[in-house]
Amino acid sequence: MPSLPRLVVITDWRMPRTRLLAALARALEAGPDVAVQHRHPEASGRLFLEEARLVADVCRARGHALFVNGRLDVALLVGAHLHLPAAGPSALDVRPHLPPGRLVSVAVHDALEAEGATGADLALVSPVFAPGSKPGDTRATLGPEGFQALAARLPCPALALGGLTPERARGMPGVRGVAVISAVLEADDPREAALALLDACEAPRG
């Protein structure tokens, strides 16, 4: 089974394509603990696949993991791992359809979703803080304590998602990693931003 990432950089296709792909490539230079999640809920199926292939090429060239958000068919077509939105199928539903060695991550926002994460390899728990990429998001934030409470209910490791910065990650004792969008993609140097986030989290023991 592949090792789990400690930093997941989620795509933002509102950015110009060439700039986004360049930022992802630079972020992956931070090391093997960095993975990418391809997310574009507004895209047509054909465009989503086209973009997934572009991101897969970036990740494959550097030996990094790619997660495809919500589309088992696209994950299979590009040889990627799968991320499941909270309202989608469960990890147990999709696992029989994935080749051996593929990872499944799940979105978790509350205790019910945490208890439904059986079979997942990784959970992205959000929103810990107000997301920088979603200024109109009015959901109540979990805060460090809420994140820890949900992480304790999970059958798998958790990454913190939503408004994470190195300073905020350092204020969350025991957090093994984070998932971000703007904190890396909009940084002057995505590699340095990724390294700072990794440095702020505690490497898993063992």
Short mmCIF file of N, CA and C in Angstrom, two decimals, residues 2-138:
data_model
loop_
_atom_site.label_atom_id
_atom_site.label_comp_id
_atom_site.label_asym_id
_atom_site.label_seq_id
_atom_site.Cartn_x
_atom_site.Cartn_y
_atom_site.Cartn_z
N PRO A 2 0.59 2.24 -0.86
CA PRO A 2 1.39 3.46 -0.88
C PRO A 2 1.33 4.17 0.47
N SER A 3 2.39 4.94 0.76
CA SER A 3 2.39 5.73 1.98
C SER A 3 1.39 6.87 1.86
N LEU A 4 0.85 7.29 2.99
CA LEU A 4 -0.16 8.35 2.99
C LEU A 4 0.50 9.71 2.92
N PRO A 5 -0.08 10.63 2.16
CA PRO A 5 0.47 11.99 2.10
C PRO A 5 0.23 12.74 3.41
N ARG A 6 1.08 13.71 3.68
CA ARG A 6 0.90 14.61 4.82
C ARG A 6 0.46 16.00 4.36
N LEU A 7 0.53 16.25 3.07
CA LEU A 7 0.04 17.49 2.49
C LEU A 7 -0.66 17.17 1.18
N VAL A 8 -1.92 17.54 1.08
CA VAL A 8 -2.67 17.39 -0.16
C VAL A 8 -2.98 18.78 -0.70
N VAL A 9 -2.53 19.04 -1.91
CA VAL A 9 -2.81 20.32 -2.58
C VAL A 9 -3.99 20.09 -3.53
N ILE A 10 -5.07 20.83 -3.28
CA ILE A 10 -6.31 20.67 -4.06
C ILE A 10 -6.33 21.69 -5.19
N THR A 11 -6.69 21.24 -6.37
CA THR A 11 -6.65 22.11 -7.54
C THR A 11 -7.72 23.21 -7.47
N ASP A 12 -7.40 24.35 -8.08
CA ASP A 12 -8.34 25.45 -8.23
C ASP A 12 -8.30 25.87 -9.69
N TRP A 13 -9.26 25.39 -10.46
CA TRP A 13 -9.25 25.61 -11.90
C TRP A 13 -9.75 26.99 -12.30
N ARG A 14 -10.01 27.85 -11.30
CA ARG A 14 -10.26 29.26 -11.62
C ARG A 14 -8.97 29.94 -12.03
N MET A 15 -7.85 29.35 -11.63
CA MET A 15 -6.54 29.87 -12.04
C MET A 15 -6.30 29.53 -13.52
N PRO A 16 -5.50 30.33 -14.22
CA PRO A 16 -5.10 29.94 -15.58
C PRO A 16 -4.44 28.57 -15.56
N ARG A 17 -4.75 27.74 -16.53
CA ARG A 17 -4.30 26.35 -16.53
C ARG A 17 -2.79 26.23 -16.40
N THR A 18 -2.06 27.01 -17.19
CA THR A 18 -0.60 26.88 -17.16
C THR A 18 -0.04 27.30 -15.80
N ARG A 19 -0.65 28.31 -15.19
CA ARG A 19 -0.18 28.74 -13.87
C ARG A 19 -0.47 27.68 -12.82
N LEU A 20 -1.65 27.09 -12.88
CA LEU A 20 -2.01 26.04 -11.92
C LEU A 20 -1.07 24.86 -12.03
N LEU A 21 -0.83 24.36 -13.23
CA LEU A 21 0.03 23.20 -13.41
C LEU A 21 1.46 23.50 -12.98
N ALA A 22 1.92 24.72 -13.24
CA ALA A 22 3.27 25.10 -12.81
C ALA A 22 3.36 25.16 -11.29
N ALA A 23 2.30 25.68 -10.65
CA ALA A 23 2.30 25.75 -9.19
C ALA A 23 2.28 24.36 -8.57
N LEU A 24 1.50 23.45 -9.16
CA LEU A 24 1.47 22.08 -8.66
C LEU A 24 2.84 21.42 -8.80
N ALA A 25 3.46 21.58 -9.95
CA ALA A 25 4.77 20.98 -10.17
C ALA A 25 5.79 21.52 -9.17
N ARG A 26 5.73 22.80 -8.90
CA ARG A 26 6.66 23.40 -7.94
C ARG A 26 6.38 22.88 -6.53
N ALA A 27 5.12 22.75 -6.17
CA ALA A 27 4.77 22.26 -4.83
C ALA A 27 5.26 20.84 -4.61
N LEU A 28 5.21 20.01 -5.65
CA LEU A 28 5.64 18.63 -5.52
C LEU A 28 7.14 18.51 -5.27
N GLU A 29 7.88 19.55 -5.56
CA GLU A 29 9.31 19.56 -5.28
C GLU A 29 9.58 19.54 -3.78
N ALA A 30 8.56 19.77 -2.96
CA ALA A 30 8.74 19.75 -1.50
C ALA A 30 8.94 18.34 -0.96
N GLY A 31 8.74 17.33 -1.78
CA GLY A 31 9.06 15.97 -1.34
C GLY A 31 7.92 14.99 -1.45
N PRO A 32 8.19 13.73 -1.10
CA PRO A 32 7.23 12.65 -1.35
C PRO A 32 5.98 12.69 -0.48
N ASP A 33 5.97 13.53 0.56
CA ASP A 33 4.78 13.62 1.42
C ASP A 33 3.67 14.47 0.81
N VAL A 34 3.92 15.06 -0.37
CA VAL A 34 2.94 15.94 -1.01
C VAL A 34 2.17 15.18 -2.09
N ALA A 35 0.85 15.30 -2.07
CA ALA A 35 -0.02 14.73 -3.10
C ALA A 35 -0.93 15.82 -3.64
N VAL A 36 -1.61 15.50 -4.72
CA VAL A 36 -2.54 16.44 -5.36
C VAL A 36 -3.93 15.81 -5.39
N GLN A 37 -4.94 16.64 -5.17
CA GLN A 37 -6.33 16.21 -5.39
C GLN A 37 -6.91 17.04 -6.53
N HIS A 38 -7.36 16.34 -7.57
CA HIS A 38 -8.01 17.01 -8.70
C HIS A 38 -9.49 17.20 -8.39
N ARG A 39 -9.87 18.46 -8.24
CA ARG A 39 -11.25 18.81 -7.92
C ARG A 39 -11.71 19.92 -8.86
N HIS A 40 -12.84 19.75 -9.49
CA HIS A 40 -13.41 20.79 -10.35
C HIS A 40 -14.90 20.49 -10.52
N PRO A 41 -15.71 20.80 -9.49
CA PRO A 41 -17.12 20.40 -9.52
C PRO A 41 -17.93 21.03 -10.64
N GLU A 42 -17.47 22.15 -11.18
CA GLU A 42 -18.24 22.81 -12.24
C GLU A 42 -17.95 22.25 -13.63
N ALA A 43 -16.94 21.42 -13.75
CA ALA A 43 -16.50 20.95 -15.07
C ALA A 43 -17.44 19.88 -15.62
N SER A 44 -17.57 19.83 -16.94
CA SER A 44 -18.25 18.71 -17.59
C SER A 44 -17.40 17.46 -17.40
N GLY A 45 -18.02 16.30 -17.62
CA GLY A 45 -17.28 15.06 -17.49
C GLY A 45 -16.07 15.00 -18.41
N ARG A 46 -16.22 15.48 -19.63
CA ARG A 46 -15.12 15.44 -20.59
C ARG A 46 -13.99 16.37 -20.17
N LEU A 47 -14.34 17.58 -19.73
CA LEU A 47 -13.32 18.53 -19.29
C LEU A 47 -12.62 18.03 -18.03
N PHE A 48 -13.39 17.44 -17.12
CA PHE A 48 -12.81 16.91 -15.88
C PHE A 48 -11.76 15.85 -16.20
N LEU A 49 -12.05 14.98 -17.15
CA LEU A 49 -11.10 13.95 -17.55
C LEU A 49 -9.87 14.57 -18.22
N GLU A 50 -10.09 15.53 -19.08
CA GLU A 50 -8.97 16.20 -19.75
C GLU A 50 -8.03 16.82 -18.71
N GLU A 51 -8.60 17.50 -17.75
CA GLU A 51 -7.78 18.13 -16.70
C GLU A 51 -7.10 17.08 -15.83
N ALA A 52 -7.81 16.00 -15.53
CA ALA A 52 -7.22 14.93 -14.73
C ALA A 52 -5.99 14.36 -15.41
N ARG A 53 -6.04 14.20 -16.71
CA ARG A 53 -4.89 13.67 -17.44
C ARG A 53 -3.70 14.63 -17.35
N LEU A 54 -3.95 15.92 -17.40
CA LEU A 54 -2.87 16.90 -17.28
C LEU A 54 -2.22 16.82 -15.91
N VAL A 55 -3.06 16.76 -14.87
CA VAL A 55 -2.52 16.70 -13.51
C VAL A 55 -1.81 15.37 -13.27
N ALA A 56 -2.37 14.29 -13.83
CA ALA A 56 -1.74 12.98 -13.68
C ALA A 56 -0.35 12.98 -14.29
N ASP A 57 -0.18 13.65 -15.42
CA ASP A 57 1.14 13.73 -16.03
C ASP A 57 2.12 14.45 -15.12
N VAL A 58 1.67 15.54 -14.49
CA VAL A 58 2.54 16.28 -13.57
C VAL A 58 2.94 15.40 -12.38
N CYS A 59 1.98 14.70 -11.82
CA CYS A 59 2.25 13.85 -10.65
C CYS A 59 3.10 12.64 -11.02
N ARG A 60 2.79 12.01 -12.13
CA ARG A 60 3.50 10.79 -12.53
C ARG A 60 4.96 11.10 -12.84
N ALA A 61 5.21 12.23 -13.46
CA ALA A 61 6.58 12.59 -13.82
C ALA A 61 7.46 12.75 -12.58
N ARG A 62 6.82 13.02 -11.45
CA ARG A 62 7.57 13.26 -10.21
C ARG A 62 7.36 12.17 -9.17
N GLY A 63 6.58 11.15 -9.54
CA GLY A 63 6.35 10.03 -8.63
C GLY A 63 5.47 10.35 -7.44
N HIS A 64 4.50 11.26 -7.63
CA HIS A 64 3.64 11.66 -6.53
C HIS A 64 2.21 11.15 -6.73
N ALA A 65 1.50 11.04 -5.61
CA ALA A 65 0.14 10.53 -5.64
C ALA A 65 -0.84 11.58 -6.14
N LEU A 66 -1.82 11.12 -6.91
CA LEU A 66 -2.94 11.95 -7.35
C LEU A 66 -4.23 11.32 -6.87
N PHE A 67 -5.09 12.12 -6.25
CA PHE A 67 -6.44 11.71 -5.89
C PHE A 67 -7.42 12.43 -6.82
N VAL A 68 -8.39 11.70 -7.34
CA VAL A 68 -9.45 12.29 -8.16
C VAL A 68 -10.70 12.41 -7.31
N ASN A 69 -11.30 13.60 -7.30
CA ASN A 69 -12.44 13.88 -6.45
C ASN A 69 -13.74 13.37 -7.07
N GLY A 70 -14.32 12.35 -6.41
CA GLY A 70 -15.70 11.97 -6.69
C GLY A 70 -15.98 11.17 -7.95
N ARG A 71 -14.97 10.89 -8.75
CA ARG A 71 -15.22 10.20 -10.03
C ARG A 71 -14.39 8.93 -10.11
N LEU A 72 -15.01 7.82 -9.76
CA LEU A 72 -14.33 6.53 -9.84
C LEU A 72 -13.87 6.24 -11.26
N ASP A 73 -14.72 6.55 -12.25
CA ASP A 73 -14.36 6.26 -13.64
C ASP A 73 -13.10 7.02 -14.06
N VAL A 74 -13.02 8.29 -13.69
CA VAL A 74 -11.86 9.10 -14.06
C VAL A 74 -10.61 8.63 -13.31
N ALA A 75 -10.77 8.29 -12.04
CA ALA A 75 -9.63 7.76 -11.27
C ALA A 75 -9.07 6.51 -11.95
N LEU A 76 -9.94 5.64 -12.42
CA LEU A 76 -9.49 4.42 -13.09
C LEU A 76 -8.82 4.74 -14.43
N LEU A 77 -9.37 5.70 -15.15
CA LEU A 77 -8.82 6.04 -16.47
C LEU A 77 -7.44 6.64 -16.39
N VAL A 78 -7.14 7.38 -15.32
CA VAL A 78 -5.82 8.04 -15.22
C VAL A 78 -4.90 7.35 -14.22
N GLY A 79 -5.35 6.23 -13.65
CA GLY A 79 -4.50 5.50 -12.72
C GLY A 79 -4.28 6.19 -11.39
N ALA A 80 -5.32 6.85 -10.89
CA ALA A 80 -5.19 7.65 -9.68
C ALA A 80 -5.90 7.01 -8.49
N HIS A 81 -5.63 7.57 -7.32
CA HIS A 81 -6.39 7.24 -6.12
C HIS A 81 -7.71 8.01 -6.18
N LEU A 82 -8.60 7.76 -5.20
CA LEU A 82 -9.94 8.33 -5.24
C LEU A 82 -10.26 9.07 -3.95
N HIS A 83 -10.84 10.27 -4.10
CA HIS A 83 -11.37 11.01 -2.95
C HIS A 83 -12.88 11.05 -3.07
N LEU A 84 -13.57 10.75 -1.96
CA LEU A 84 -15.02 10.68 -1.96
C LEU A 84 -15.63 11.84 -1.19
N PRO A 85 -16.46 12.66 -1.84
CA PRO A 85 -17.21 13.69 -1.12
C PRO A 85 -18.16 13.05 -0.12
N ALA A 86 -18.56 13.83 0.88
CA ALA A 86 -19.38 13.29 1.96
C ALA A 86 -20.71 12.73 1.46
N ALA A 87 -21.27 13.32 0.42
CA ALA A 87 -22.58 12.87 -0.07
C ALA A 87 -22.48 11.76 -1.11
N GLY A 88 -21.28 11.29 -1.38
CA GLY A 88 -21.09 10.29 -2.41
C GLY A 88 -21.12 8.87 -1.87
N PRO A 89 -20.71 7.91 -2.69
CA PRO A 89 -20.60 6.53 -2.23
C PRO A 89 -19.60 6.43 -1.08
N SER A 90 -19.68 5.34 -0.35
CA SER A 90 -18.75 5.13 0.76
C SER A 90 -17.49 4.44 0.26
N ALA A 91 -16.47 4.44 1.11
CA ALA A 91 -15.24 3.73 0.77
C ALA A 91 -15.51 2.25 0.56
N LEU A 92 -16.40 1.69 1.36
CA LEU A 92 -16.73 0.27 1.21
C LEU A 92 -17.43 0.00 -0.12
N ASP A 93 -18.20 0.97 -0.61
CA ASP A 93 -18.87 0.81 -1.90
C ASP A 93 -17.87 0.72 -3.05
N VAL A 94 -16.85 1.57 -3.02
CA VAL A 94 -15.96 1.69 -4.17
C VAL A 94 -14.76 0.75 -4.12
N ARG A 95 -14.38 0.30 -2.93
CA ARG A 95 -13.15 -0.48 -2.79
C ARG A 95 -13.09 -1.69 -3.72
N PRO A 96 -14.19 -2.46 -3.89
CA PRO A 96 -14.11 -3.63 -4.76
C PRO A 96 -13.82 -3.28 -6.23
N HIS A 97 -14.03 -2.02 -6.62
CA HIS A 97 -13.85 -1.63 -8.01
C HIS A 97 -12.47 -1.01 -8.27
N LEU A 98 -11.67 -0.85 -7.24
CA LEU A 98 -10.34 -0.26 -7.38
C LEU A 98 -9.28 -1.34 -7.42
N PRO A 99 -8.24 -1.14 -8.22
CA PRO A 99 -7.13 -2.10 -8.23
C PRO A 99 -6.43 -2.12 -6.87
N PRO A 100 -5.73 -3.19 -6.55
CA PRO A 100 -4.96 -3.24 -5.30
C PRO A 100 -3.96 -2.09 -5.24
N GLY A 101 -3.80 -1.55 -4.04
CA GLY A 101 -2.83 -0.48 -3.86
C GLY A 101 -3.38 0.92 -4.06
N ARG A 102 -4.63 1.04 -4.46
CA ARG A 102 -5.22 2.38 -4.61
C ARG A 102 -5.76 2.85 -3.26
N LEU A 103 -5.53 4.11 -2.97
CA LEU A 103 -6.00 4.71 -1.72
C LEU A 103 -7.37 5.34 -1.91
N VAL A 104 -8.13 5.40 -0.82
CA VAL A 104 -9.42 6.09 -0.81
C VAL A 104 -9.40 7.09 0.34
N SER A 105 -9.59 8.36 0.00
CA SER A 105 -9.76 9.40 1.03
C SER A 105 -11.21 9.84 1.04
N VAL A 106 -11.67 10.33 2.18
CA VAL A 106 -13.07 10.73 2.32
C VAL A 106 -13.15 12.11 2.97
N ALA A 107 -14.20 12.83 2.63
CA ALA A 107 -14.47 14.12 3.25
C ALA A 107 -15.31 13.91 4.51
N VAL A 108 -14.93 14.58 5.60
CA VAL A 108 -15.64 14.45 6.87
C VAL A 108 -15.86 15.85 7.45
N HIS A 109 -17.11 16.11 7.84
CA HIS A 109 -17.47 17.41 8.42
C HIS A 109 -18.10 17.29 9.80
N ASP A 110 -18.57 16.09 10.16
CA ASP A 110 -19.27 15.95 11.44
C ASP A 110 -19.12 14.51 11.95
N ALA A 111 -19.67 14.27 13.13
CA ALA A 111 -19.49 12.97 13.78
C ALA A 111 -20.13 11.84 12.97
N LEU A 112 -21.28 12.10 12.36
CA LEU A 112 -21.95 11.05 11.57
C LEU A 112 -21.08 10.64 10.38
N GLU A 113 -20.49 11.61 9.71
CA GLU A 113 -19.63 11.29 8.57
C GLU A 113 -18.36 10.59 9.03
N ALA A 114 -17.86 10.96 10.20
CA ALA A 114 -16.67 10.29 10.74
C ALA A 114 -16.96 8.82 10.99
N GLU A 115 -18.12 8.54 11.53
CA GLU A 115 -18.48 7.14 11.81
C GLU A 115 -18.75 6.36 10.53
N GLY A 116 -19.04 7.06 9.43
CA GLY A 116 -19.29 6.40 8.16
C GLY A 116 -18.05 6.25 7.29
N ALA A 117 -16.88 6.55 7.86
CA ALA A 117 -15.64 6.52 7.09
C ALA A 117 -14.97 5.15 7.08
N THR A 118 -15.69 4.12 7.51
CA THR A 118 -15.13 2.77 7.52
C THR A 118 -14.60 2.39 6.14
N GLY A 119 -13.41 1.84 6.11
CA GLY A 119 -12.82 1.41 4.85
C GLY A 119 -11.95 2.44 4.17
N ALA A 120 -11.97 3.68 4.67
CA ALA A 120 -11.14 4.73 4.07
C ALA A 120 -9.70 4.63 4.58
N ASP A 121 -8.77 5.11 3.77
CA ASP A 121 -7.36 5.16 4.15
C ASP A 121 -7.00 6.50 4.79
N LEU A 122 -7.77 7.53 4.47
CA LEU A 122 -7.44 8.89 4.87
C LEU A 122 -8.71 9.72 4.88
N ALA A 123 -8.81 10.65 5.82
CA ALA A 123 -9.96 11.56 5.87
C ALA A 123 -9.48 13.00 5.81
N LEU A 124 -10.18 13.82 5.06
CA LEU A 124 -9.96 15.26 5.04
C LEU A 124 -11.07 15.90 5.85
N VAL A 125 -10.73 16.42 7.02
CA VAL A 125 -11.70 16.94 7.99
C VAL A 125 -11.77 18.46 7.85
N SER A 126 -12.99 18.97 7.63
CA SER A 126 -13.14 20.41 7.40
C SER A 126 -14.54 20.89 7.79
N PRO A 127 -14.71 22.25 7.85
CA PRO A 127 -13.68 23.28 7.76
C PRO A 127 -13.09 23.58 9.15
N VAL A 128 -11.78 23.43 9.26
CA VAL A 128 -11.14 23.70 10.55
C VAL A 128 -11.14 25.19 10.84
N PHE A 129 -10.73 25.96 9.83
CA PHE A 129 -10.83 27.43 9.87
C PHE A 129 -11.58 27.88 8.62
N ALA A 130 -11.90 29.15 8.53
CA ALA A 130 -12.60 29.65 7.35
C ALA A 130 -11.71 29.48 6.12
N PRO A 131 -12.20 28.81 5.07
CA PRO A 131 -11.37 28.56 3.89
C PRO A 131 -11.01 29.84 3.16
N GLY A 132 -9.73 30.02 2.87
CA GLY A 132 -9.30 31.20 2.13
C GLY A 132 -9.77 31.20 0.70
N SER A 133 -10.02 30.01 0.13
CA SER A 133 -10.45 29.91 -1.26
C SER A 133 -11.96 30.01 -1.41
N LYS A 134 -12.69 30.05 -0.28
CA LYS A 134 -14.16 30.12 -0.33
C LYS A 134 -14.66 31.24 0.59
N PRO A 135 -14.47 32.49 0.17
CA PRO A 135 -14.84 33.61 1.05
C PRO A 135 -16.33 33.66 1.38
N GLY A 136 -17.17 33.03 0.56
CA GLY A 136 -18.60 33.03 0.83
C GLY A 136 -19.07 31.88 1.68
N ASP A 137 -18.14 31.04 2.14
CA ASP A 137 -18.50 29.86 2.93
C ASP A 137 -18.96 30.29 4.32
N THR A 138 -20.19 29.96 4.68
CA THR A 138 -20.75 30.40 5.97
C THR A 138 -20.84 29.25 6.98
#
